[in-house]
mmCIF file of C-alpha atoms in Angstrom:
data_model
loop_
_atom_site.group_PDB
_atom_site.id
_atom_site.type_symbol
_atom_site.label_atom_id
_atom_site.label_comp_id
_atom_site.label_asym_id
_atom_site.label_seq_id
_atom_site.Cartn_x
_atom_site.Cartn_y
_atom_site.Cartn_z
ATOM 1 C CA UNK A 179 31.299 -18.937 -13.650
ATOM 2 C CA UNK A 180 31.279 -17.176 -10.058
ATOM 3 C CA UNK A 181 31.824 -20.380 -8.329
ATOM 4 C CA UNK A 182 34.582 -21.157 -10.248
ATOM 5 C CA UNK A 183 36.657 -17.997 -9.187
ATOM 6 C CA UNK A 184 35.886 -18.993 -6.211
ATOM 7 C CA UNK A 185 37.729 -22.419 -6.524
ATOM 8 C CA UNK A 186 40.708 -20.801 -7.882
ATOM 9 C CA UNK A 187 41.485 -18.429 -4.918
ATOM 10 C CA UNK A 188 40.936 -21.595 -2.265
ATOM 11 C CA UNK A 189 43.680 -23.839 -4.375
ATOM 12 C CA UNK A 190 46.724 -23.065 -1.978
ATOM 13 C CA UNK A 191 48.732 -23.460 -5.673
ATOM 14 C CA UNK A 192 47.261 -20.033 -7.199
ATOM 15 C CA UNK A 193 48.285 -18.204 -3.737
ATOM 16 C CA UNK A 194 51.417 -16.727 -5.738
ATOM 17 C CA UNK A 195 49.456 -15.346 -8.707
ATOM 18 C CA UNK A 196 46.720 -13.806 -6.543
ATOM 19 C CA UNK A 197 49.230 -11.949 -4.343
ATOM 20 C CA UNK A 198 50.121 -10.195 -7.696
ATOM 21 C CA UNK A 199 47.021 -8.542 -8.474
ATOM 22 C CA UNK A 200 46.196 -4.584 -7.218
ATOM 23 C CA UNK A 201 42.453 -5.424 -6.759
ATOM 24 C CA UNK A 202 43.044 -7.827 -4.270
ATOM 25 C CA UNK A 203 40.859 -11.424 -4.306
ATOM 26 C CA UNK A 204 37.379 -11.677 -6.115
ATOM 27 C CA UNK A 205 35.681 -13.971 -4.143
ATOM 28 C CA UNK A 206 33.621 -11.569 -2.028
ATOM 29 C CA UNK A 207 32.362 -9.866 -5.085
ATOM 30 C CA UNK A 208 31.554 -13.557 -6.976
ATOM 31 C CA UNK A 209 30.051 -15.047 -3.730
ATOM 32 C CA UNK A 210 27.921 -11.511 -3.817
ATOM 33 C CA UNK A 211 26.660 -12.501 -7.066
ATOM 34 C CA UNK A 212 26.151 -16.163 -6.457
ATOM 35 C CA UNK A 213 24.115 -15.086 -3.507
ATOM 36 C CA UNK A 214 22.060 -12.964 -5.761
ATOM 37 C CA UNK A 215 21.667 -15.766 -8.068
ATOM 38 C CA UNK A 216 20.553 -18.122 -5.669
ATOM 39 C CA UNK A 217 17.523 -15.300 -4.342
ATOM 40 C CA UNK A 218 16.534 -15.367 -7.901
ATOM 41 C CA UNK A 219 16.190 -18.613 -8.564
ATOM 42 C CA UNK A 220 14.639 -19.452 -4.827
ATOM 43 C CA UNK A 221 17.527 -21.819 -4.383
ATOM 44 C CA UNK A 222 16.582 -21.626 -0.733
ATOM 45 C CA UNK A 223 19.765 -24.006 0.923
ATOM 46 C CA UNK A 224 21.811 -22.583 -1.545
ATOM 47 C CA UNK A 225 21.321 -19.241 -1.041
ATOM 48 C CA UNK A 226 21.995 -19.940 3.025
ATOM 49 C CA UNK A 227 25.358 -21.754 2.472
ATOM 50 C CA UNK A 228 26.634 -19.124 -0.702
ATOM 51 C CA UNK A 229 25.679 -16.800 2.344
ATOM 52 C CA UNK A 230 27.301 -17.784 4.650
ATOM 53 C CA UNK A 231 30.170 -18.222 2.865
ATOM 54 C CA UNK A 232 29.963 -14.921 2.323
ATOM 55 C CA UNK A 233 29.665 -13.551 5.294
ATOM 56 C CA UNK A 234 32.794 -15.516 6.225
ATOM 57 C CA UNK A 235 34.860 -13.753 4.482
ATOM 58 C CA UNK A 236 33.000 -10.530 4.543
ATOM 59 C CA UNK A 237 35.951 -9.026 7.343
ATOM 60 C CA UNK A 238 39.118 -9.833 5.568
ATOM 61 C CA UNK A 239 41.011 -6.595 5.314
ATOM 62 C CA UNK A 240 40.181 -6.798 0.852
ATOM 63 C CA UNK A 241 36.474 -6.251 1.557
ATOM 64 C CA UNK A 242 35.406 -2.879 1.614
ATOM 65 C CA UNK A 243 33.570 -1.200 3.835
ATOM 66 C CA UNK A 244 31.192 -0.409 0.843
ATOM 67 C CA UNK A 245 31.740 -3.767 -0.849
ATOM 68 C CA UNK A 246 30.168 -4.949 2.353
ATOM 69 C CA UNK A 247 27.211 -2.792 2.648
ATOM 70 C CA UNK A 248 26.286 -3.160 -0.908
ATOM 71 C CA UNK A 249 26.613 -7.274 -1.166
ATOM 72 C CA UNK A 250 24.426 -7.235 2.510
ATOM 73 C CA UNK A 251 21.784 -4.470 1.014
ATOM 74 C CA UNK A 252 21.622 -6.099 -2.204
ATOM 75 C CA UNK A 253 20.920 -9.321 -0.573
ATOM 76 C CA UNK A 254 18.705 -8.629 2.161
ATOM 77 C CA UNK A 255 16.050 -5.970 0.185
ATOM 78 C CA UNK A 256 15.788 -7.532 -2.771
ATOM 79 C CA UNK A 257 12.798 -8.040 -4.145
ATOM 80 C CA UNK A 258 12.648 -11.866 -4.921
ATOM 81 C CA UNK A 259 13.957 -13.177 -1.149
ATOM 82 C CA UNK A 260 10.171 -12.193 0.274
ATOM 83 C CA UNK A 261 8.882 -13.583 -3.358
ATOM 84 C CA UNK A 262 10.542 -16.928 -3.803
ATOM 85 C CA UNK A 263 11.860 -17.411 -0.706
ATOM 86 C CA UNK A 264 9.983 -18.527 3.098
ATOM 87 C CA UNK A 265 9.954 -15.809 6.394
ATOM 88 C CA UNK A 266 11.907 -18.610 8.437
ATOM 89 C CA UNK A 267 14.810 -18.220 5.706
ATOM 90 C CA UNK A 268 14.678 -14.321 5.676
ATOM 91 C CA UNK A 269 14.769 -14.289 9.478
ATOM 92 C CA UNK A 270 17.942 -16.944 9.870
ATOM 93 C CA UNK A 271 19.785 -14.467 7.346
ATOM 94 C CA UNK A 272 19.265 -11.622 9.224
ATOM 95 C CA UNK A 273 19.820 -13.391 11.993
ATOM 96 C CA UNK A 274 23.432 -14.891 11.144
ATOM 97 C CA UNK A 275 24.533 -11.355 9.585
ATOM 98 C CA UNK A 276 23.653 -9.148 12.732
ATOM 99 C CA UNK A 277 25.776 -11.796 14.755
ATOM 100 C CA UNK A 278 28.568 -11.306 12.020
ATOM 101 C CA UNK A 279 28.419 -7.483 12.288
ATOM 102 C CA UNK A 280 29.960 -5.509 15.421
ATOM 103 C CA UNK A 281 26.540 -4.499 17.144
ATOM 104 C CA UNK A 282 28.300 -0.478 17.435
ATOM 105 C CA UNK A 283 28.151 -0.192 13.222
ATOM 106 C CA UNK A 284 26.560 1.466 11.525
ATOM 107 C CA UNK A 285 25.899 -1.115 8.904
ATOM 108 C CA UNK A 286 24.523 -3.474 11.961
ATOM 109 C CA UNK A 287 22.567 -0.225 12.962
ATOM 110 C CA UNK A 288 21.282 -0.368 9.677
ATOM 111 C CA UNK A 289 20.223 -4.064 9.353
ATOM 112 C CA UNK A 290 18.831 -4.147 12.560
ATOM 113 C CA UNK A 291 16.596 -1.208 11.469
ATOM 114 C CA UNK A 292 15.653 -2.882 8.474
ATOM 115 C CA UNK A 293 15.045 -6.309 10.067
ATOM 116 C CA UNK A 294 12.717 -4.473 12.346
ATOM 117 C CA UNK A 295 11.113 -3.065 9.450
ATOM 118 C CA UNK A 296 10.274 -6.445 8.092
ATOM 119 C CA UNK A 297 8.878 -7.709 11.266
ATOM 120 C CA UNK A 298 6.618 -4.518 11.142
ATOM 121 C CA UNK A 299 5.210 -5.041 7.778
ATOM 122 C CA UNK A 300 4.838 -8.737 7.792
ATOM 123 C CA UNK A 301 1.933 -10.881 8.904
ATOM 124 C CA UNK A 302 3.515 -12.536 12.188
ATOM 125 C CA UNK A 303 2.140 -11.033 15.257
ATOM 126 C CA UNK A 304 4.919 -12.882 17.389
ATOM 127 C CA UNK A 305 7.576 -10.904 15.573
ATOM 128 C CA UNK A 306 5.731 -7.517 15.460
ATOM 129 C CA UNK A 307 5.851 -8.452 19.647
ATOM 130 C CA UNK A 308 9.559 -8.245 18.756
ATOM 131 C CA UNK A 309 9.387 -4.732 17.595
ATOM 132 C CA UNK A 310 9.540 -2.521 20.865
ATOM 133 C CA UNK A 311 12.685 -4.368 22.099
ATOM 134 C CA UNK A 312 14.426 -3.694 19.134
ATOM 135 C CA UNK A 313 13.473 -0.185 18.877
ATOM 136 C CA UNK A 314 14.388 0.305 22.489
ATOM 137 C CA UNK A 315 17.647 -1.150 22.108
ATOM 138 C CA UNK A 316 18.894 0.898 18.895
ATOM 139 C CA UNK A 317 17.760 4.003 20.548
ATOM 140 C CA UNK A 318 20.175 3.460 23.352
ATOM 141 C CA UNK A 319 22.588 2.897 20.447
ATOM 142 C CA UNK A 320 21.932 6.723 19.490
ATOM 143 C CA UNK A 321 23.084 7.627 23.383
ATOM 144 C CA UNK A 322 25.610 9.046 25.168
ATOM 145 C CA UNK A 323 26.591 6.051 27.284
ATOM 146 C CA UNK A 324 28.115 8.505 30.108
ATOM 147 C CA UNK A 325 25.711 11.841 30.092
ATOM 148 C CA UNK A 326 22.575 9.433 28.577
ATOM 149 C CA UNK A 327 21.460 12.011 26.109
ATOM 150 C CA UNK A 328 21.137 11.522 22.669
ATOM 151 C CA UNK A 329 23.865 12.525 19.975
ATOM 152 C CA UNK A 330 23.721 14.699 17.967
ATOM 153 C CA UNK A 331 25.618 13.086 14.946
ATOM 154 C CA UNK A 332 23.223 10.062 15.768
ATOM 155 C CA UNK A 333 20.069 12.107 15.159
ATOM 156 C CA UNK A 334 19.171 11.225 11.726
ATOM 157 C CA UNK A 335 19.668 7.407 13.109
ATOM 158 C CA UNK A 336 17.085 8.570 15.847
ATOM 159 C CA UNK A 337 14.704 9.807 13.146
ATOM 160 C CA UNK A 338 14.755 6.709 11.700
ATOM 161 C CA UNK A 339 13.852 4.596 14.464
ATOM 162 C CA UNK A 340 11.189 6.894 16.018
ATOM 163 C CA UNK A 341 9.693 6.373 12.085
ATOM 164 C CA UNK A 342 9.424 2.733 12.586
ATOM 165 C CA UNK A 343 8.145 3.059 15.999
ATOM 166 C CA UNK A 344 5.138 5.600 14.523
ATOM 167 C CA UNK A 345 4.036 2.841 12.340
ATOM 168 C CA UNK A 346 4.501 0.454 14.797
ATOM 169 C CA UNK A 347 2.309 2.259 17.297
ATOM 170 C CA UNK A 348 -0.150 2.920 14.377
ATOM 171 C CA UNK A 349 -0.402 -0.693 13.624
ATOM 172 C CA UNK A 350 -0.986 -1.673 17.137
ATOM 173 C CA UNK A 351 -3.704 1.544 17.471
ATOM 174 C CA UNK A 352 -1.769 3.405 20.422
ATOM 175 C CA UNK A 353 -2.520 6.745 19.179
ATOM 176 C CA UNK A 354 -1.507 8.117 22.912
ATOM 177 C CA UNK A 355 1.712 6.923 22.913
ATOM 178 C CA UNK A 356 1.988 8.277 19.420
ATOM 179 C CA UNK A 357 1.099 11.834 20.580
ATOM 180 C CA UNK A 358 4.010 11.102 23.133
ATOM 181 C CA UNK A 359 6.540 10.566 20.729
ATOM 182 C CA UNK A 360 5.741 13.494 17.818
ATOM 183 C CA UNK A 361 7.314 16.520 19.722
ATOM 184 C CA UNK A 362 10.368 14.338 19.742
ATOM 185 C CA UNK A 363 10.878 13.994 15.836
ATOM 186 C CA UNK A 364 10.445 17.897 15.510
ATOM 187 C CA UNK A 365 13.720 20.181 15.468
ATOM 188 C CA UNK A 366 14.464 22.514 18.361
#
């Protein structure tokens, strides 16, 4: 049903009827579904090509900022991709949408967060290694890039990431650093 709206809005011979409608195209919002279909089912290859579809067409000017952020969240946390679905696949979609997503959003801050999230509470010790980096790198993201100090309107972004890094250090049993890092998370 979804992948036949699809089909209608690439046939160069519906162009005219499409350009008529106030909502604009549906094949962002079907391709969300399909995608959600496929992590259901554990259609594994078809999940990764409905995705990238998606993310294909995720920047035309009809998608939302919000139609975005809800077809990415709904995708990447749900439930059944870590059930039905292998790590190698979960990484390669995070993967291909942080290099779809402008690495200064906050939707990219977001994913990135939550990718380094899964590699903290999954079983791979070479991607845990991964952690740090990642956590290093979106905390520069919270910076003033002339002055160097952290931003105020970035500081609930900062909260998050010093959250990760807690149970990161608590994984890896560096209570010191830990004690380092507290007094930061506190308000002046």
């Amino acid at each position: 049903k979804y992948e036949h709206v699809v089909e209608i809005e690439a046939d160069p011979k519906n162009k005219d009827i499409l350009e008529n409608l106030n909502d604009g195209p549906w094949s962002f919002k079907s391709l969300s579904k399909i995608v959600l279909i496929h992590t259901k089912q554990g259609n594994t290859q078809k999940l990764l090509d409905s995705y990238r579809k998606l993310l294909s067409i995720m920047n035309e000017i009809y998608v939302t900022t919000n139609q975005r952020e809800e077809a990415i969240g709904d995708t990447l946390s749900n439930p059944a991709l870590a059930q039905k679905h292998d790590p190698d696949t979960i990484e390669v979609l995070y993967k291909e949408t942080l290099g779809t997503l402008k690495p200064t959003g906050r939707l990219w801050f977001r994913t990135s967060l939550s990718q380094a999230r899964l590699y903290l509470n999954g079983n791979k010790d070479n991607l845990v290694e991964l952690v740090p980096q990642k956590l290093q790198y979106l905390k520069d993201t919270c910076r003033d890039e002339k002055t160097g100090e952290f931003l105020r309107d970035r500081a609930s972004d900062l909260l998050e990431v010093y959250e990760v890094e807690m149970n990161y250090l608590l994984r890896i049993k560096n209570f010191s650093r830990m004690r380092h890092i507290y007094p930061r998370t506190r308000a002046k």
